[in-house]
Structures are given as structure tokens and as C-alpha cells.
Amino acid sequence: MDAEALAERTLPEPSGTLPWGAVWGQSDAVEALRSAASDPADLTHAWLITGPPGSGRSTLAYAFAAALIAEPGDEPAMRQVLAGSHPDLSALRTEGVIISIKDARALVERSYFSPSLGRYRVIVMEDADRMSERTSNVLLKALEEPPERTVWVLCAPSDADLLPTIRSRVRTLRLRDPEVDDVARLIVERTGVDPETAERSARHAQRHIGMAQRLATDAAARERRDETLRAVLGVRGVNGAVEVAGRIVQVATDDAKALTAERDDAERSGLLRTLGIAEGAAVPPAVRAQLSALEDEQKRRATRSLRDGIDRVLTDLQSLFRDVLMLQFGRDDVLINRELDGDLRAIASAWSVERTLVVVDRIAETRRNLEQNVAPTLALESMLVTVASGRTP
């Protein structure tokens, strides 16, 4: 789970509002799930919660799981579910680039267990859009014929991100996209930052709550974003494209290391303690396989974190050239990157609408290519050549 998603999941729970208190701005969805949890006639065995990044998909999924598993009013059980430690909750949080068949099969196996303490067994799959077709097929039978007291909850940006065979077996609940001002007010309440910083962060994050919170509380992150956008605006040829692409990947790599290093060290130390090995001591051959498995998992998580970081840069670039399009169509009241107004107007005047659309499409294509494990540096270099020239290589 990346830092932005973690920020959304670890916010304090307002008293007296369990299990829905951490869900923000989704009253219609909460009402639908509250009704389903309290009335079996409204409950279906498989759900798909969709919404834009930062809308709170996983937060809502775990609140729903708590309402299903715990008896009404049983706050300790609700808190245990929300903490992810209840025995009747099985959750899959993607640490790699894709969800593996092995992990999906393990989740399906657990779905056939009867609930041990709660009213239902709930299976939550975050990032269900990261399943390949083969992995999706593993889920089909479980979604078609689940045990009577098992409920599946999948989360994805949109239903189009899943195979039609999956979509036909779930009830879809679409979350709404919050407004910038609403996100800014929430960030002020949660972090205590000044309203101006909160508004700018919410706008730059494109209403992604977790990312807005990180930008609002991390001056270095705000500075990196600004430097990256200005560097891209300054690209004039192939040499500049190569240089800026390398810089973006390096910044994303450093950021990913910073986000994962502390967790990696804690996991390694914890495993060594469990195995009875003192810190700094030689690792016996008999347990090296366990340590190697942990290191492999951490490498997969680091790769995911790096690609997520690059994707955030590309999302920022989409907002940049979307602003250029808005200016070209005479809309200067809806800019995301107002701080770059002068640069944006210069590009809007110099470029044709067709050229801007070519760049916007190229950025979207680059995002799709990165999902298919294309080398990040090469993908970014090619995209930045298009930014500089207006032509697709």
C-alpha cells in the first residue's frame, strides 16, 4: 500500500461513528452499504466499489466489512476489523505490480471457511484492477457460488478495469468525485495546515485525498512536483528529453526507497527475532530461504512503489497539458496548475489544439504502457520527445 492510501486508512476514527466515521463525502454509498449490512434482503454476495483514486474505496470497503462481521453496537469487534486483525476478515493488498494467481487462490480458499466469530466472513480485494485474465478466472467460481455467509468486496477505479465475466457477478457501487474545496476543508481539519496550502494541495492532487494530505504536510514533495513540471516545460529536444526522463525516474526511485526502507528494515528485524537470530549474526543456511522470500517480496513492493510514483508524475503532467487545452478553449477559471499560469499561456498560444491533444494522448498511452511493465526510462524518454516536438516517435 502506498503512502497516500495508507494516510487515508490510518486517520483517527471519530467517536460514536463506528464503523463509518473514516468514510468521507460518500453519504449515498454509506447508506446503501449500511442498509445491506442490516437487512439480508438488501445484501448481495459480491460487491465492486469503484471510484477515482483518493475517493476512499478501501476505507469504505473495510467499514462495510466491519458492519457485516460485527454485531450491531459491538465496537471492539468493529475496531478489530478496521485494524485488519479480525479472524473473519481476509484482505489482499497488492504489494506487487499485479495480483498473483497464488495470492488469488489463497484468498479463494479462505472464502470457503465459515465465519469463526462474526456474522459473516468478508473477503476484501483492493486494487482488483491489477488482476490478469488468468487471475480473474481463478475468482469466477468463488464469485458464482460463494458460501452462504461469505461476502466479497472488490475495489477498482472503474468497472471497465475488470473483465465482463467479473462485472456480471458483482453489484457495483460507484463513489462520487469530491470537489477541491471540500477536500481542502478536510485537509485543514485533519492536518491543521493553512487554508491556502490545503487548497493548493487539493487542487494539485486533483482531489485525491491521500495525495492532497501528503502534499499539504510535506514541503519537499510540493517542491519536487513543481520542479518536475517546470523541467518538462523546459524540454526542447531529444537531449533534454533523455535528461529529464532520467531525472524523473531517479526522483521516483529515491521517493520509493524513502517510503519503503523503514518498513523493509522493520520486517527483516522482526523475522530475525522470530527465528531467534541476533541482529548482525550470521544467518544459518536452514532459514535463508525464509529471508530470501521476504527480500523477494520487498523487491516486488519496491517495484510497485516506483511505478506508482512515476504514474503520479504522469498524472501531474496530464493535468498540466489539460490546463493548456482549457486555455486554448478560453477557460482560464478551471486551471489545476495556476502557479504556472504564464508558462501555460505561452504554450497555449504557441501550440495548436491538435498538438496539445497529441501530447495528452501520448501521456495516457505511456501510463498504459507502464502498466504492461515497459521500461520506465525508455517510456518517459519517448513521451517527452513527443512533448518537445508534437510528434509521436
Short mmCIF file of C-alpha atoms in Angstrom, two decimals:
data_model
loop_
_atom_site.label_atom_id
_atom_site.label_comp_id
_atom_site.label_asym_id
_atom_site.label_seq_id
_atom_site.Cartn_x
_atom_site.Cartn_y
_atom_site.Cartn_z
CA MET A 1 0.00 0.00 0.00
CA ASP A 2 1.43 3.37 -0.96
CA ALA A 3 1.79 6.36 1.38
CA GLU A 4 -1.31 8.13 0.10
CA ALA A 5 -3.54 5.09 0.55
CA LEU A 6 -2.04 4.48 3.99
CA ALA A 7 -2.80 8.06 5.01
CA GLU A 8 -6.45 7.53 4.20
CA ARG A 9 -6.62 4.25 6.12
CA THR A 10 -4.90 5.46 9.29
CA LEU A 11 -6.90 8.57 10.11
CA PRO A 12 -8.44 8.68 13.60
CA GLU A 13 -11.98 7.33 13.92
CA PRO A 14 -14.46 9.92 15.25
CA SER A 15 -16.09 8.68 18.42
CA GLY A 16 -19.60 7.31 18.16
CA THR A 17 -19.50 6.84 14.40
CA LEU A 18 -18.14 3.31 14.04
CA PRO A 19 -17.65 1.79 11.60
CA TRP A 20 -18.38 4.57 9.09
CA GLY A 21 -16.59 7.53 10.68
CA ALA A 22 -13.47 7.45 8.50
CA VAL A 23 -15.55 7.42 5.29
CA TRP A 24 -15.84 10.96 4.00
CA GLY A 25 -18.07 12.54 1.37
CA GLN A 26 -19.86 9.35 0.30
CA SER A 27 -23.18 9.53 2.13
CA ASP A 28 -25.17 7.73 -0.60
CA ALA A 29 -22.72 4.83 -0.69
CA VAL A 30 -22.66 4.59 3.11
CA GLU A 31 -26.45 4.48 3.23
CA ALA A 32 -26.58 1.70 0.62
CA LEU A 33 -23.99 -0.42 2.46
CA ARG A 34 -25.46 0.30 5.89
CA SER A 35 -28.81 -0.98 4.62
CA ALA A 36 -27.19 -4.07 3.09
CA ALA A 37 -25.36 -4.88 6.33
CA SER A 38 -28.53 -4.63 8.42
CA ASP A 39 -31.06 -6.23 6.04
CA PRO A 40 -30.28 -9.56 4.33
CA ALA A 41 -32.81 -8.69 1.62
CA ASP A 42 -30.53 -5.84 0.51
CA LEU A 43 -27.32 -7.88 0.72
CA THR A 44 -25.66 -9.50 -2.26
CA HIS A 45 -22.74 -11.92 -2.05
CA ALA A 46 -20.26 -9.87 -4.13
CA TRP A 47 -19.69 -6.10 -4.43
CA LEU A 48 -17.48 -3.89 -6.54
CA ILE A 49 -16.68 -0.45 -5.15
CA THR A 50 -15.41 1.90 -7.85
CA GLY A 51 -14.23 5.47 -7.75
CA PRO A 52 -11.33 7.74 -8.68
CA PRO A 53 -8.02 7.46 -6.80
CA GLY A 54 -8.37 9.03 -3.38
CA SER A 55 -12.14 8.68 -3.22
CA GLY A 56 -11.87 6.24 -0.31
CA ARG A 57 -12.68 2.89 -1.92
CA SER A 58 -10.72 0.76 0.53
CA THR A 59 -11.80 2.85 3.53
CA LEU A 60 -15.43 2.19 2.62
CA ALA A 61 -14.75 -1.50 1.95
CA TYR A 62 -13.32 -2.07 5.43
CA ALA A 63 -16.13 -0.08 7.07
CA PHE A 64 -18.63 -2.30 5.24
CA ALA A 65 -16.69 -5.39 6.35
CA ALA A 66 -16.86 -4.20 9.97
CA ALA A 67 -20.62 -3.63 9.70
CA LEU A 68 -21.09 -7.12 8.26
CA ILE A 69 -18.86 -9.03 10.65
CA ALA A 70 -19.59 -7.34 13.98
CA GLU A 71 -22.89 -7.47 15.78
CA PRO A 72 -24.60 -4.05 15.88
CA GLY A 73 -23.02 -1.98 18.65
CA ASP A 74 -20.00 -4.29 19.11
CA GLU A 75 -17.35 -1.57 18.80
CA PRO A 76 -14.37 -3.73 19.85
CA ALA A 77 -15.11 -6.16 17.02
CA MET A 78 -15.58 -3.28 14.58
CA ARG A 79 -12.24 -1.79 15.56
CA GLN A 80 -10.60 -5.20 15.13
CA VAL A 81 -11.95 -5.44 11.59
CA LEU A 82 -10.89 -1.88 10.76
CA ALA A 83 -7.41 -2.72 12.05
CA GLY A 84 -7.33 -5.73 9.73
CA SER A 85 -6.87 -8.27 12.53
CA HIS A 86 -10.29 -9.91 12.83
CA PRO A 87 -10.22 -13.66 12.00
CA ASP A 88 -13.30 -13.37 9.77
CA LEU A 89 -11.71 -10.74 7.54
CA SER A 90 -9.44 -11.80 4.69
CA ALA A 91 -7.82 -8.99 2.75
CA LEU A 92 -5.49 -8.81 -0.21
CA ARG A 93 -3.49 -5.60 -0.54
CA THR A 94 -1.37 -5.52 -3.66
CA GLU A 95 2.33 -5.09 -2.90
CA GLY A 96 3.47 -6.02 -6.39
CA VAL A 97 2.69 -4.66 -9.83
CA ILE A 98 -0.04 -7.29 -10.32
CA ILE A 99 -2.06 -9.65 -8.14
CA SER A 100 -0.54 -13.10 -8.46
CA ILE A 101 -2.53 -16.25 -9.13
CA LYS A 102 -1.05 -17.75 -5.98
CA ASP A 103 -2.41 -14.93 -3.81
CA ALA A 104 -5.81 -15.08 -5.52
CA ARG A 105 -6.07 -18.83 -4.97
CA ALA A 106 -5.21 -18.43 -1.29
CA LEU A 107 -7.95 -15.82 -0.96
CA VAL A 108 -10.47 -18.08 -2.69
CA GLU A 109 -9.58 -20.95 -0.33
CA ARG A 110 -10.21 -18.74 2.71
CA SER A 111 -13.55 -17.62 1.27
CA TYR A 112 -14.93 -21.13 1.82
CA PHE A 113 -14.25 -21.07 5.58
CA SER A 114 -17.29 -20.44 7.78
CA PRO A 115 -17.11 -17.33 9.97
CA SER A 116 -15.49 -18.17 13.31
CA LEU A 117 -16.71 -15.29 15.48
CA GLY A 118 -18.69 -12.84 13.38
CA ARG A 119 -21.91 -12.82 11.40
CA TYR A 120 -20.14 -13.10 8.03
CA ARG A 121 -16.76 -13.86 6.52
CA VAL A 122 -15.71 -10.92 4.35
CA ILE A 123 -13.10 -11.03 1.60
CA VAL A 124 -11.72 -7.61 0.60
CA MET A 125 -9.59 -7.34 -2.54
CA GLU A 126 -8.00 -3.94 -3.01
CA ASP A 127 -6.75 -2.96 -6.47
CA ALA A 128 -8.84 -5.65 -8.16
CA ASP A 129 -7.99 -3.94 -11.44
CA ARG A 130 -4.46 -5.36 -11.12
CA MET A 131 -5.62 -8.89 -11.91
CA SER A 132 -4.59 -10.51 -15.17
CA GLU A 133 -7.19 -12.51 -17.12
CA ARG A 134 -5.85 -15.78 -15.72
CA THR A 135 -6.05 -14.45 -12.17
CA SER A 136 -9.58 -13.15 -12.74
CA ASN A 137 -10.64 -16.63 -13.86
CA VAL A 138 -9.49 -18.00 -10.50
CA LEU A 139 -12.11 -15.81 -8.84
CA LEU A 140 -15.04 -16.65 -11.09
CA LYS A 141 -16.26 -19.81 -9.43
CA ALA A 142 -15.91 -18.28 -5.94
CA LEU A 143 -17.99 -15.29 -7.05
CA GLU A 144 -20.57 -17.52 -8.73
CA GLU A 145 -21.10 -19.93 -5.84
CA PRO A 146 -19.88 -18.43 -2.54
CA PRO A 147 -20.83 -19.95 0.80
CA GLU A 148 -24.00 -18.53 2.30
CA ARG A 149 -22.22 -16.33 4.86
CA THR A 150 -19.29 -15.11 2.74
CA VAL A 151 -19.29 -11.66 1.13
CA TRP A 152 -16.73 -10.47 -1.42
CA VAL A 153 -15.81 -6.77 -1.71
CA LEU A 154 -13.63 -5.78 -4.67
CA CYS A 155 -12.18 -2.29 -5.19
CA ALA A 156 -11.13 -0.74 -8.51
CA PRO A 157 -11.05 2.67 -10.22
CA SER A 158 -13.89 1.69 -12.56
CA ASP A 159 -15.88 -1.38 -13.56
CA ALA A 160 -14.27 -1.19 -17.01
CA ASP A 161 -10.98 -2.22 -15.35
CA LEU A 162 -12.36 -5.72 -14.71
CA LEU A 163 -13.36 -8.47 -17.11
CA PRO A 164 -17.05 -8.60 -18.13
CA THR A 165 -17.30 -12.04 -16.52
CA ILE A 166 -16.33 -10.49 -13.16
CA ARG A 167 -18.59 -7.45 -13.60
CA SER A 168 -21.60 -9.66 -14.27
CA ARG A 169 -21.21 -11.37 -10.92
CA VAL A 170 -20.96 -8.34 -8.63
CA ARG A 171 -23.11 -5.42 -7.56
CA THR A 172 -21.32 -2.20 -8.44
CA LEU A 173 -21.31 0.81 -6.15
CA ARG A 174 -19.81 3.95 -7.71
CA LEU A 175 -18.31 6.62 -5.46
CA ARG A 176 -18.55 10.29 -6.27
CA ASP A 177 -15.59 12.56 -7.00
CA PRO A 178 -15.26 15.20 -4.24
CA GLU A 179 -14.81 18.90 -5.01
CA VAL A 180 -11.48 20.69 -4.48
CA ASP A 181 -12.91 22.99 -1.80
CA ASP A 182 -14.37 20.02 0.09
CA VAL A 183 -11.01 18.19 0.06
CA ALA A 184 -9.22 21.37 1.16
CA ARG A 185 -11.52 21.81 4.15
CA LEU A 186 -10.97 18.18 5.12
CA ILE A 187 -7.18 18.57 4.91
CA VAL A 188 -7.33 21.67 7.13
CA GLU A 189 -9.37 19.74 9.71
CA ARG A 190 -7.09 16.71 9.64
CA THR A 191 -3.67 18.34 9.47
CA GLY A 192 -4.07 21.92 10.71
CA VAL A 193 -2.27 23.39 7.67
CA ASP A 194 -3.28 26.83 6.49
CA PRO A 195 -6.24 27.01 4.05
CA GLU A 196 -4.10 28.29 1.18
CA THR A 197 -1.72 25.33 1.36
CA ALA A 198 -4.65 22.94 1.71
CA GLU A 199 -6.44 24.39 -1.34
CA ARG A 200 -3.30 24.28 -3.48
CA SER A 201 -2.57 20.70 -2.39
CA ALA A 202 -6.14 19.54 -3.06
CA ARG A 203 -6.04 21.17 -6.49
CA HIS A 204 -2.64 19.74 -7.41
CA ALA A 205 -3.68 16.30 -6.15
CA GLN A 206 -6.77 16.53 -8.36
CA ARG A 207 -8.97 15.82 -5.33
CA HIS A 208 -7.09 12.66 -4.34
CA ILE A 209 -7.46 12.86 -0.56
CA GLY A 210 -4.37 10.86 0.41
CA MET A 211 -2.11 12.66 -2.07
CA ALA A 212 -3.52 16.04 -1.05
CA GLN A 213 -2.69 15.25 2.56
CA ARG A 214 0.86 14.29 1.66
CA LEU A 215 1.42 17.45 -0.41
CA ALA A 216 -0.06 19.63 2.33
CA THR A 217 2.22 18.21 5.01
CA ASP A 218 5.42 17.63 3.00
CA ALA A 219 7.10 20.73 1.61
CA ALA A 220 9.72 18.59 -0.15
CA ALA A 221 7.00 16.71 -2.05
CA ARG A 222 5.48 20.01 -3.17
CA GLU A 223 8.88 21.24 -4.31
CA ARG A 224 9.62 18.02 -6.25
CA ARG A 225 6.30 18.30 -8.05
CA ASP A 226 6.93 21.90 -9.04
CA GLU A 227 10.50 21.19 -10.22
CA THR A 228 9.35 18.21 -12.30
CA LEU A 229 6.62 20.15 -14.09
CA ARG A 230 8.95 23.07 -14.82
CA ALA A 231 11.61 20.66 -16.12
CA VAL A 232 9.13 19.08 -18.53
CA LEU A 233 8.01 22.51 -19.73
CA GLY A 234 11.67 23.25 -20.47
CA VAL A 235 12.29 20.20 -22.69
CA ARG A 236 13.28 21.33 -26.19
CA GLY A 237 14.79 18.28 -27.89
CA VAL A 238 15.97 14.69 -27.60
CA ASN A 239 18.85 15.50 -25.24
CA GLY A 240 16.54 17.37 -22.93
CA ALA A 241 14.01 14.52 -23.05
CA VAL A 242 16.67 11.98 -22.06
CA GLU A 243 17.94 14.16 -19.22
CA VAL A 244 14.51 14.94 -17.76
CA ALA A 245 13.31 11.33 -18.11
CA GLY A 246 16.32 10.14 -16.13
CA ARG A 247 15.71 12.79 -13.51
CA ILE A 248 12.05 11.78 -13.11
CA VAL A 249 12.94 8.10 -12.67
CA GLN A 250 15.69 8.96 -10.17
CA VAL A 251 13.37 11.15 -8.10
CA ALA A 252 10.68 8.46 -8.15
CA THR A 253 13.27 5.84 -7.16
CA ASP A 254 14.52 7.92 -4.23
CA ASP A 255 10.96 8.59 -3.14
CA ALA A 256 10.07 4.89 -3.32
CA LYS A 257 13.14 3.97 -1.27
CA ALA A 258 12.24 6.54 1.36
CA LEU A 259 8.70 5.16 1.60
CA THR A 260 9.73 1.51 1.85
CA ALA A 261 13.14 1.48 3.59
CA GLU A 262 11.86 1.81 7.17
CA ARG A 263 9.22 -0.86 6.64
CA ASP A 264 11.73 -3.20 4.99
CA ASP A 265 14.15 -2.88 7.92
CA ALA A 266 11.37 -3.48 10.45
CA GLU A 267 10.19 -6.59 8.59
CA ARG A 268 13.70 -8.02 8.38
CA SER A 269 14.39 -7.36 12.06
CA GLY A 270 11.05 -8.88 13.02
CA LEU A 271 11.70 -12.03 11.02
CA LEU A 272 15.19 -12.44 12.51
CA ARG A 273 13.77 -12.07 16.03
CA THR A 274 11.08 -14.65 15.26
CA LEU A 275 13.78 -17.05 14.05
CA GLY A 276 15.87 -16.38 17.15
CA ILE A 277 18.76 -14.77 15.27
CA ALA A 278 20.55 -11.84 16.89
CA GLU A 279 20.92 -8.63 14.87
CA GLY A 280 24.19 -8.77 12.91
CA ALA A 281 24.68 -12.50 13.43
CA ALA A 282 25.22 -14.88 10.54
CA VAL A 283 22.01 -16.35 9.09
CA PRO A 284 22.04 -20.19 9.28
CA PRO A 285 21.56 -21.99 5.95
CA ALA A 286 18.35 -23.64 7.23
CA VAL A 287 16.47 -20.32 7.40
CA ARG A 288 17.98 -18.46 4.45
CA ALA A 289 15.05 -19.45 2.26
CA GLN A 290 12.66 -17.55 4.53
CA LEU A 291 14.84 -14.45 4.46
CA SER A 292 15.18 -14.75 0.69
CA ALA A 293 11.39 -14.96 0.31
CA LEU A 294 10.98 -11.78 2.36
CA GLU A 295 13.58 -9.98 0.25
CA ASP A 296 11.82 -11.05 -2.95
CA GLU A 297 8.53 -9.70 -1.63
CA GLN A 298 10.18 -6.42 -0.69
CA LYS A 299 11.67 -6.10 -4.17
CA ARG A 300 8.22 -6.57 -5.71
CA ARG A 301 6.83 -3.93 -3.36
CA ALA A 302 9.65 -1.54 -4.28
CA THR A 303 8.89 -2.04 -7.97
CA ARG A 304 5.22 -1.30 -7.35
CA SER A 305 6.10 1.79 -5.31
CA LEU A 306 8.41 3.06 -8.07
CA ARG A 307 5.81 2.57 -10.78
CA ASP A 308 3.15 4.23 -8.62
CA GLY A 309 5.49 7.18 -8.15
CA ILE A 310 6.08 7.53 -11.89
CA ASP A 311 2.36 7.21 -12.53
CA ARG A 312 1.74 10.11 -10.13
CA VAL A 313 4.20 12.21 -12.17
CA LEU A 314 2.33 11.31 -15.35
CA THR A 315 -0.96 12.22 -13.68
CA ASP A 316 0.54 15.62 -12.85
CA LEU A 317 1.67 16.02 -16.46
CA GLN A 318 -1.81 15.18 -17.69
CA SER A 319 -3.14 17.98 -15.51
CA LEU A 320 -0.51 20.34 -16.95
CA PHE A 321 -1.46 19.83 -20.57
CA ARG A 322 -5.13 19.62 -19.71
CA ASP A 323 -4.68 23.19 -18.43
CA VAL A 324 -3.15 24.15 -21.78
CA LEU A 325 -6.25 22.78 -23.52
CA MET A 326 -8.52 24.72 -21.19
CA LEU A 327 -6.68 27.94 -22.06
CA GLN A 328 -6.87 27.16 -25.75
CA PHE A 329 -10.64 26.87 -25.41
CA GLY A 330 -10.88 30.10 -23.43
CA ARG A 331 -11.34 28.54 -19.98
CA ASP A 332 -8.93 30.12 -17.51
CA ASP A 333 -11.17 29.66 -14.47
CA VAL A 334 -10.59 25.92 -14.01
CA LEU A 335 -6.80 25.60 -14.05
CA ILE A 336 -5.20 22.99 -11.83
CA ASN A 337 -1.69 24.46 -12.03
CA ARG A 338 -2.46 28.16 -11.57
CA GLU A 339 1.03 28.81 -10.26
CA LEU A 340 2.38 28.14 -13.78
CA ASP A 341 -0.11 30.45 -15.48
CA GLY A 342 2.48 32.37 -17.52
CA ASP A 343 4.18 29.24 -18.89
CA LEU A 344 0.85 27.62 -19.67
CA ARG A 345 -0.41 30.65 -21.58
CA ALA A 346 2.80 30.79 -23.61
CA ILE A 347 2.36 27.15 -24.68
CA ALA A 348 -1.36 27.62 -25.35
CA SER A 349 -0.51 30.46 -27.73
CA ALA A 350 2.36 28.70 -29.47
CA TRP A 351 0.74 25.28 -29.94
CA SER A 352 -2.26 24.21 -31.95
CA VAL A 353 -5.07 22.35 -30.21
CA GLU A 354 -4.14 19.30 -32.29
CA ARG A 355 -0.60 19.29 -30.95
CA THR A 356 -1.81 19.56 -27.36
CA LEU A 357 -4.16 16.63 -27.91
CA VAL A 358 -1.29 14.56 -29.34
CA VAL A 359 0.70 15.21 -26.13
CA VAL A 360 -2.26 14.42 -23.84
CA ASP A 361 -2.90 11.16 -25.70
CA ARG A 362 0.80 10.27 -25.56
CA ILE A 363 0.90 10.70 -21.78
CA ALA A 364 -2.18 8.47 -21.42
CA GLU A 365 -0.55 5.86 -23.67
CA THR A 366 2.63 5.99 -21.58
CA ARG A 367 0.62 5.31 -18.43
CA ARG A 368 -0.92 2.26 -20.09
CA ASN A 369 2.47 1.05 -21.30
CA LEU A 370 3.95 1.28 -17.82
CA GLU A 371 1.15 -0.95 -16.54
CA GLN A 372 2.46 -3.55 -19.00
CA ASN A 373 5.95 -3.40 -17.46
CA VAL A 374 7.60 -1.31 -20.18
CA ALA A 375 10.99 0.09 -19.08
CA PRO A 376 10.11 3.39 -17.30
CA THR A 377 13.09 5.42 -18.57
CA LEU A 378 12.55 4.49 -22.22
CA ALA A 379 8.80 5.12 -21.97
CA LEU A 380 9.37 8.56 -20.44
CA GLU A 381 12.05 9.49 -22.98
CA SER A 382 9.71 8.64 -25.85
CA MET A 383 6.86 10.59 -24.29
CA LEU A 384 9.00 13.67 -23.67
CA VAL A 385 10.18 13.65 -27.29
CA THR A 386 6.51 13.98 -28.20
CA VAL A 387 6.14 16.87 -25.72
CA ALA A 388 9.10 18.64 -27.31
CA SER A 389 8.20 18.01 -30.93
CA GLY A 390 4.48 17.42 -31.06
CA ARG A 391 5.11 14.19 -32.97
CA THR A 392 4.87 10.57 -31.94
CA PRO A 393 8.21 8.73 -32.38
#
